[in-house]
Coordinates of C-alpha atoms and ligand atoms in Angstrom, one line a residue:
M1 CA 88.1 148.1 3.0
K2 CA 91.4 146.8 1.1
I3 CA 94.8 148.1 1.3
V4 CA 98.2 147.5 0.0
T5 CA 101.0 147.9 1.7
I6 CA 104.5 148.6 0.5
I7 CA 107.7 147.9 2.5
G8 CA 111.2 147.1 1.6
A9 CA 114.0 149.2 3.4
R10 CA 114.5 148.2 7.2
P11 CA 112.6 151.1 9.3
Q12 CA 109.8 150.0 6.8
I13 CA 109.5 146.7 7.8
I14 CA 109.6 147.6 11.3
K15 CA 107.1 150.4 10.7
A16 CA 104.7 148.2 9.1
A17 CA 104.3 145.9 12.8
A18 CA 102.3 149.1 13.8
L19 CA 99.8 149.1 11.9
S20 CA 99.3 145.7 10.8
R21 CA 99.1 144.9 14.6
A22 CA 96.1 147.4 15.1
I23 CA 94.6 146.0 12.2
K24 CA 94.7 142.8 13.9
T25 CA 93.6 143.6 17.1
H26 CA 90.7 146.6 16.1
Y27 CA 90.0 146.3 12.2
A28 CA 90.3 142.4 11.4
N29 CA 86.6 142.5 10.2
E30 CA 87.3 146.1 8.4
I31 CA 90.1 146.3 6.9
Q32 CA 91.8 143.8 4.5
E33 CA 95.9 144.2 4.2
I34 CA 97.5 143.2 1.3
I35 CA 101.4 143.5 1.8
V36 CA 103.6 144.0 -0.5
H37 CA 108.0 143.5 -0.1
T38 CA 109.9 145.3 -2.9
G39 CA 113.3 143.3 -2.0
Q40 CA 114.9 146.3 -1.7
H41 CA 116.7 144.9 1.8
Y42 CA 117.0 141.0 1.6
D43 CA 119.7 139.9 3.5
D44 CA 117.7 137.8 6.6
N45 CA 119.4 140.2 9.3
M46 CA 117.8 143.5 7.0
S47 CA 114.4 141.7 6.3
Q48 CA 113.4 138.8 8.0
V49 CA 114.1 138.9 11.5
F50 CA 111.6 141.9 11.6
F51 CA 108.8 139.3 10.3
D52 CA 110.6 136.7 12.7
E53 CA 110.4 139.1 16.2
L54 CA 107.0 141.3 15.0
G55 CA 104.3 139.2 14.0
I56 CA 104.3 140.8 10.7
P57 CA 102.4 138.7 8.3
S58 CA 104.5 137.1 6.0
P59 CA 103.9 139.4 2.6
D60 CA 101.6 138.9 -0.1
Y61 CA 104.3 139.5 -3.1
N62 CA 108.1 139.7 -2.6
L63 CA 109.2 141.3 -5.9
H64 CA 113.1 140.8 -5.0
V65 CA 113.9 143.4 -6.7
G66 CA 117.3 143.4 -4.5
S67 CA 120.3 146.3 -4.9
A68 CA 120.9 148.6 -8.1
S69 CA 121.2 152.0 -8.9
H70 CA 118.5 154.3 -7.9
G71 CA 116.9 154.2 -11.6
V72 CA 117.0 150.7 -12.4
Q73 CA 115.9 149.4 -9.1
T74 CA 113.3 152.1 -8.6
A75 CA 112.2 150.9 -11.9
R76 CA 111.8 147.5 -11.4
M77 CA 109.8 148.1 -8.4
T78 CA 107.3 150.4 -10.3
E79 CA 106.8 147.8 -12.7
G80 CA 105.8 145.0 -10.0
I81 CA 103.6 147.5 -8.1
E82 CA 101.8 148.7 -11.1
D83 CA 101.0 145.1 -11.9
I84 CA 99.7 144.3 -7.9
L85 CA 97.7 147.1 -7.7
I86 CA 96.2 146.3 -11.3
K87 CA 95.5 143.3 -9.9
E88 CA 93.7 143.9 -6.3
Q89 CA 92.4 147.2 -6.8
P90 CA 93.0 148.5 -3.1
D91 CA 91.1 151.1 -2.0
F92 CA 94.8 152.9 -0.6
I93 CA 97.7 151.7 -1.2
V94 CA 100.3 153.0 2.2
L95 CA 103.5 153.8 1.6
Y96 CA 106.3 154.7 4.3
G97 CA 108.8 156.9 5.0
D98 CA 111.0 158.0 1.7
T99 CA 113.2 155.3 0.0
N100 CA 112.9 154.0 -3.2
S101 CA 110.2 151.9 -2.3
T102 CA 108.5 154.5 -1.1
L103 CA 109.4 156.5 -4.4
A104 CA 108.3 153.2 -6.6
G105 CA 104.9 153.2 -5.2
A106 CA 103.7 156.6 -5.2
V107 CA 104.9 156.5 -8.9
A108 CA 103.2 153.3 -9.6
A109 CA 100.3 154.5 -7.5
A110 CA 99.3 158.1 -8.5
K111 CA 99.8 157.0 -12.2
I112 CA 96.5 154.6 -12.4
H113 CA 95.1 156.9 -9.7
V114 CA 94.7 154.5 -6.6
P115 CA 94.9 157.0 -3.7
I116 CA 98.2 157.5 -1.7
V117 CA 98.6 157.3 2.1
H118 CA 102.0 158.5 3.2
I119 CA 103.6 158.1 6.9
E120 CA 105.9 160.2 8.2
A121 CA 104.4 163.2 5.5
G122 CA 106.2 166.4 5.6
L123 CA 109.5 165.8 6.4
R124 CA 112.0 167.7 5.0
S125 CA 115.9 168.0 5.4
F126 CA 115.9 170.8 2.6
N127 CA 118.8 168.7 0.8
K128 CA 118.2 167.8 -2.2
S129 CA 120.9 166.4 -2.7
M130 CA 119.7 163.2 -0.5
P131 CA 118.0 160.5 -2.4
E132 CA 115.3 160.5 0.2
E133 CA 114.3 164.6 0.3
I134 CA 113.9 163.7 -3.1
N135 CA 111.5 160.6 -2.3
R136 CA 109.6 162.3 -0.1
I137 CA 108.7 165.3 -1.5
V138 CA 107.7 163.1 -4.4
C139 CA 105.4 160.9 -2.4
D140 CA 103.8 164.0 -0.7
H141 CA 102.8 165.5 -3.6
C142 CA 101.2 162.4 -4.9
S143 CA 99.4 161.7 -2.1
T144 CA 95.4 161.8 -0.7
L145 CA 96.2 161.1 3.2
L146 CA 99.2 162.2 4.7
F147 CA 100.2 161.1 8.2
S148 CA 102.5 163.5 9.9
P149 CA 104.0 162.7 13.2
T150 CA 105.6 165.9 14.3
Q151 CA 104.1 169.6 14.0
A152 CA 107.5 170.7 11.9
G153 CA 106.2 168.2 8.9
V154 CA 102.6 170.2 8.6
E155 CA 104.8 173.3 8.6
N156 CA 106.7 172.5 6.3
L157 CA 103.2 171.1 4.1
K158 CA 101.9 174.6 4.7
R159 CA 104.3 175.9 3.4
E160 CA 104.6 173.8 0.6
G161 CA 100.9 174.8 -0.5
F162 CA 99.0 172.0 1.4
P163 CA 95.4 173.1 2.2
M164 CA 95.2 173.1 6.2
D165 CA 91.1 173.3 6.9
N166 CA 89.6 171.2 3.8
E167 CA 86.5 169.2 3.8
P168 CA 86.0 165.7 2.0
P169 CA 85.7 163.9 -0.2
F170 CA 89.6 164.2 -0.4
T171 CA 92.0 163.2 -2.8
I172 CA 94.8 164.1 -4.8
D173 CA 94.0 167.3 -5.6
N174 CA 92.4 167.9 -2.2
P175 CA 94.2 165.8 0.1
K176 CA 94.0 166.0 3.9
V177 CA 97.3 166.8 6.2
Y178 CA 97.0 165.2 9.8
H179 CA 99.4 165.5 12.8
C180 CA 99.0 162.1 14.4
G181 CA 102.1 161.4 16.4
D182 CA 104.7 159.1 15.3
I183 CA 104.1 155.1 14.6
M184 CA 107.5 154.2 15.7
Y185 CA 106.9 155.8 18.9
D186 CA 103.9 153.1 19.0
N187 CA 106.5 150.2 18.1
S188 CA 109.0 151.7 20.8
L189 CA 106.4 151.5 23.5
H190 CA 105.0 148.1 22.5
F191 CA 108.2 146.5 22.0
A192 CA 110.1 147.7 25.2
E193 CA 108.9 145.5 27.5
V194 CA 109.2 142.6 25.2
A195 CA 113.2 143.6 24.4
A196 CA 113.4 143.4 28.5
T197 CA 112.4 139.7 28.6
K198 CA 113.3 138.3 25.1
T199 CA 116.5 139.2 24.3
N200 CA 120.3 139.1 26.0
I201 CA 122.2 141.0 23.6
I202 CA 123.5 143.0 26.7
S203 CA 124.9 139.8 28.7
Q204 CA 126.2 138.6 25.4
L205 CA 128.4 141.6 25.0
G206 CA 129.4 141.2 28.0
L207 CA 127.7 145.0 28.6
E208 CA 126.4 144.7 31.9
N209 CA 126.8 147.6 33.9
K210 CA 129.0 148.8 31.2
P211 CA 128.6 152.6 30.4
F212 CA 128.7 152.3 26.4
V213 CA 127.8 154.4 23.5
L214 CA 126.1 153.0 20.9
A215 CA 126.4 154.1 17.0
T216 CA 125.2 153.3 14.0
V217 CA 126.0 154.7 10.3
H218 CA 124.8 154.2 6.9
R219 CA 123.9 157.2 4.8
N220 CA 125.4 158.0 1.7
A221 CA 126.5 161.1 2.1
N222 CA 128.9 159.5 4.8
T223 CA 129.5 156.6 3.3
D224 CA 130.1 157.3 -0.5
E225 CA 132.3 159.9 0.6
P226 CA 135.9 158.7 1.7
M227 CA 136.8 162.2 3.5
R228 CA 133.2 161.8 5.7
L229 CA 133.3 158.4 6.8
N230 CA 137.5 158.7 7.8
A231 CA 136.4 161.5 9.6
I232 CA 133.4 159.8 11.9
F233 CA 135.7 156.8 12.1
S234 CA 138.2 158.8 13.5
A235 CA 136.3 159.8 16.2
L236 CA 134.9 157.0 17.1
I237 CA 138.5 155.2 18.1
E238 CA 139.3 158.8 20.0
L239 CA 135.8 158.0 21.5
S240 CA 136.9 154.4 22.2
K241 CA 139.7 155.4 24.4
E242 CA 137.4 156.7 26.9
C243 CA 134.2 154.2 26.2
V244 CA 133.1 151.0 25.0
I245 CA 130.8 151.1 21.5
V246 CA 128.9 149.3 19.4
L247 CA 128.6 149.2 16.5
P248 CA 125.8 147.2 14.6
L249 CA 127.3 147.2 11.2
H250 CA 124.3 148.2 8.0
P251 CA 125.5 145.8 4.9
R252 CA 126.3 149.1 3.1
T253 CA 128.8 150.4 5.1
A254 CA 130.5 147.4 6.0
K255 CA 131.2 147.3 2.0
L256 CA 132.6 150.7 2.2
L257 CA 134.6 150.5 5.1
K258 CA 136.9 148.2 2.9
T259 CA 137.0 150.4 0.0
N260 CA 137.1 154.4 1.7
L261 CA 138.1 154.4 4.2
E262 CA 142.1 155.1 4.8
D263 CA 144.6 152.0 5.7
R264 CA 146.1 153.2 8.7
T265 CA 142.5 154.1 10.2
R266 CA 141.3 150.8 9.1
E267 CA 143.6 148.8 11.1
Q268 CA 143.1 151.1 14.3
L269 CA 139.3 150.2 14.1
F270 CA 140.0 146.9 13.8
N271 CA 142.5 146.9 16.4
A272 CA 140.3 149.1 18.7
S273 CA 139.9 146.3 21.2
N274 CA 136.9 148.9 22.5
I275 CA 135.1 149.0 19.9
K276 CA 132.6 145.8 19.0
I277 CA 131.4 145.3 15.4
I278 CA 128.5 142.9 14.9
P279 CA 126.4 142.0 12.0
P280 CA 122.8 144.6 11.7
V281 CA 120.8 143.0 14.9
S282 CA 116.8 142.5 15.1
F283 CA 114.8 145.3 16.7
L284 CA 114.2 144.0 19.9
E285 CA 118.1 143.7 20.3
M286 CA 118.4 147.6 19.2
I287 CA 116.0 148.5 21.6
A288 CA 117.3 146.9 24.4
L289 CA 120.8 148.5 23.3
E290 CA 119.0 152.4 23.1
R291 CA 117.7 151.3 26.5
H292 CA 121.4 150.6 27.9
A293 CA 123.6 153.1 25.7
R294 CA 125.0 155.8 27.2
L295 CA 124.9 157.9 24.4
V296 CA 123.7 157.1 21.4
L297 CA 126.0 158.4 17.9
T298 CA 123.9 158.2 14.3
D299 CA 122.9 159.0 11.1
S300 CA 119.8 157.0 11.0
G301 CA 116.4 158.8 10.9
G302 CA 115.1 156.2 13.1
V303 CA 117.9 155.9 15.4
Q304 CA 117.8 159.4 16.1
K305 CA 114.1 159.2 17.1
E306 CA 114.5 156.1 19.5
A307 CA 117.4 157.6 21.4
Y308 CA 115.3 160.4 22.5
F309 CA 112.4 158.2 22.9
F310 CA 114.4 156.3 25.3
K311 CA 115.8 159.5 26.9
K312 CA 119.3 159.1 25.8
P313 CA 121.2 162.1 24.2
C314 CA 122.1 161.8 20.4
I315 CA 124.8 162.8 18.4
I316 CA 124.0 163.4 14.4
L317 CA 126.1 162.3 12.1
R318 CA 124.9 164.6 9.4
P319 CA 124.3 168.4 8.6
E320 CA 120.8 169.0 9.6
T321 CA 118.0 166.6 10.4
E322 CA 114.0 165.8 9.7
W323 CA 113.3 165.5 13.6
V324 CA 114.4 169.1 14.2
E325 CA 112.7 168.7 17.4
I326 CA 115.1 166.7 18.9
V327 CA 117.7 170.1 18.4
Q328 CA 115.8 172.5 19.5
T329 CA 115.3 170.8 22.8
G330 CA 119.0 170.3 23.5
N331 CA 118.7 165.8 23.8
A332 CA 120.9 166.0 20.4
I333 CA 123.4 167.3 18.8
L334 CA 123.7 168.3 14.4
A335 CA 127.5 167.5 15.0
D336 CA 128.2 166.2 10.9
A337 CA 130.7 163.7 9.6
D338 CA 133.0 166.5 11.9
E339 CA 135.6 164.7 14.4
A340 CA 136.1 167.8 16.4
R341 CA 132.7 168.1 16.7
I342 CA 131.7 165.2 17.4
I343 CA 133.9 165.0 20.4
A344 CA 133.0 168.6 21.7
A345 CA 129.0 166.8 21.4
W346 CA 130.4 164.0 23.6
K347 CA 132.0 166.2 26.3
H348 CA 128.7 168.4 26.0
F349 CA 127.0 165.3 27.1
E350 CA 129.0 163.9 29.4
T351 CA 129.0 167.6 31.2
Y352 CA 125.5 168.1 30.6
P353 CA 123.3 165.3 30.6
P354 CA 119.8 166.1 29.5
T355 CA 117.2 165.0 31.8
D356 CA 113.8 166.8 29.9
F357 CA 112.6 164.5 27.3
P358 CA 109.3 166.5 26.2
D359 CA 105.9 164.5 24.1
I360 CA 106.7 165.3 20.8
F361 CA 105.6 162.1 18.9
G362 CA 102.7 161.2 20.0
N363 CA 100.7 159.0 22.5
G364 CA 101.8 156.4 21.0
Q365 CA 98.8 155.2 19.5
A366 CA 99.2 156.8 16.0
A367 CA 98.3 153.5 14.0
E368 CA 95.0 153.4 15.6
F369 CA 94.4 157.0 14.9
M370 CA 95.3 156.7 11.0
L371 CA 93.8 153.7 10.5
E372 CA 90.0 155.1 11.7
Q373 CA 91.2 158.4 9.3
L374 CA 91.6 155.8 6.4
L375 CA 88.2 154.6 7.6
K376 CA 86.5 157.9 7.5
A377 CA 87.9 158.4 4.1
S378 CA 86.8 155.3 2.2
L379 CA 83.1 156.0 3.3
Ligands
UD1_1 C1 118.1 152.7 2.2 C2 117.1 153.9 1.8 C3 117.2 155.0 3.1 C4 117.2 154.0 4.7 C5 118.2 152.6 4.4 C6 117.3 152.1 5.7 C7 116.7 154.9 -0.5 C8 117.3 155.6 -1.4 N1 117.6 154.8 0.7 O1 119.8 153.3 1.9 O2 116.4 156.3 3.0 O3 117.8 155.1 5.6 O4 117.6 151.9 3.6 O5 118.5 151.0 6.4 O6 116.4 154.4 -1.0 N2 122.8 145.7 0.9 C9 122.9 144.3 1.8 N3 122.0 143.5 1.8 C10 121.0 144.4 2.1 C11 120.4 145.4 1.6 C12 121.3 146.0 1.6 O7 124.1 143.9 1.4 O8 120.0 143.4 2.4 C13 123.4 146.5 0.6 C14 124.1 146.5 -1.0 O9 125.8 146.1 -1.3 C15 123.3 148.0 -1.4 C16 123.8 148.8 -0.6 O10 124.0 147.9 0.9 O11 123.9 147.6 -2.6 C17 122.8 149.4 -0.3 O12 121.5 149.2 -0.5 P1 119.8 150.3 -0.5 O13 119.0 150.0 -0.7 O14 120.0 150.8 -1.9 O15 120.1 151.4 0.3 P2 120.2 151.7 2.0 O16 121.7 152.6 2.4 O17 120.3 150.4 2.4
UDP2 N1 118.0 149.3 13.5 C1 117.5 147.4 13.6 N2 118.7 146.6 13.3 C2 119.8 147.2 13.4 C3 120.1 149.1 13.1 C4 118.4 149.7 12.9 O1 116.6 147.2 13.6 O2 121.1 146.8 13.1 C5 116.2 149.5 13.7 C6 116.5 150.8 13.9 O3 115.7 150.5 15.2 C7 115.8 151.3 13.5 C8 115.2 150.9 12.6 O4 116.4 149.7 12.3 O5 113.8 151.1 13.7 C9 116.3 152.2 11.5 O6 116.5 152.0 10.2 P1 117.8 152.5 9.6 O7 118.7 152.9 10.6 O8 118.3 151.4 9.0 O9 117.2 153.5 8.4 P2 117.2 155.0 8.6 O10 115.6 155.3 9.8 O11 117.8 156.1 8.6 O12 116.1 155.2 7.7

């Protein structure tokens, strides 16, 4: 069986490590994987570092699309992916998550009848102003095999009319939904021990035995809206009076801090000795930071979940989340970009640190399960 895997943005590169590892370990003779990097993310610390660190095979193709408006970026990717699919004639295309690289892969493949495997299917924010919500809905509705990490994802697909007890052969018109656990849980378990021995970021940052908050901010709804960006950073400045904050800065945010932050807030931010703003870190370094942090504050989908995997409370800088279970279990709080709510959430978790993190993301073997289903479906 031949699959073409599309990656492009940081979280997709990391997710792909789990599938490539499972292919290499269990199915090297049965599955050939062709990796296509769209080039959506291209800085070394947003892309190459993950290939170097996580054992992901080098991409067979790189489309080098770079940054552009949604339409231009997606169109360039779609054109490049279509050419590759025609040349490679795979049994499946594998798409991760909800980025523009996902959307481009879905549109290219569906029109020329290459069956789509969507990993992270069914997730919804019910907020169509997010580019990701459009991307994931289109991708799900073009897919043949839909792997949902959570029960909430399965329920969303059910509501949208996906069949639940259907029989093979599976096609775009008879798609199959699986509840399979989270591929990033596979990765976090696998790399946690490696991270413990192979990175020294905690000592590099002088954080041994020092409580700190790990923060990330990159959602366009937060970075592109000056009011929201100012509220988030004012909250960070306030929190830094009580605790060290480590902020690996996404390039989008680095760019927009210059234009969208009020002068006074920017000055306070860069003068706050307790806020450590650092370039994006590697995945192993990120795991080390997540494991040692007292609390995580983020608008990232991936980082929210990893906080849960490592049993840390999480303040979500969004009005809603696709990972509803982590809020329902009381381990995360939706604080939006609201300074008072962010501070209140911090105080809540300081007073009532959560201790119970039920298993809701599978058993760490989602990748193996998915590959078994692909092999069955390709018969
Ligand atoms: C994208 C995804 C988002 C995902 C995020 C993960 C879409 C619509 N959004 O958002 O769902 O959560 O990736 O990180 O696909 N830039 C660099 N260097 C890079 C990459 C980006 O400087 O290597 C800067 C550029 O100024 C670029 C901006 O970041 O314009 C945004 O990059 P883009 O890939 O368009 O969107 P993200 O915000 O990264
Ligand atoms: N990540 C990383 N280095 C960083 C920030 C994040 O390796 O400096 C990892 C993080 O551990 C998670 C993934 O990148 O696995 C999440 O990506 P991101 O926050 O960019 O996107 P999202 O998950 O919101 O789509």
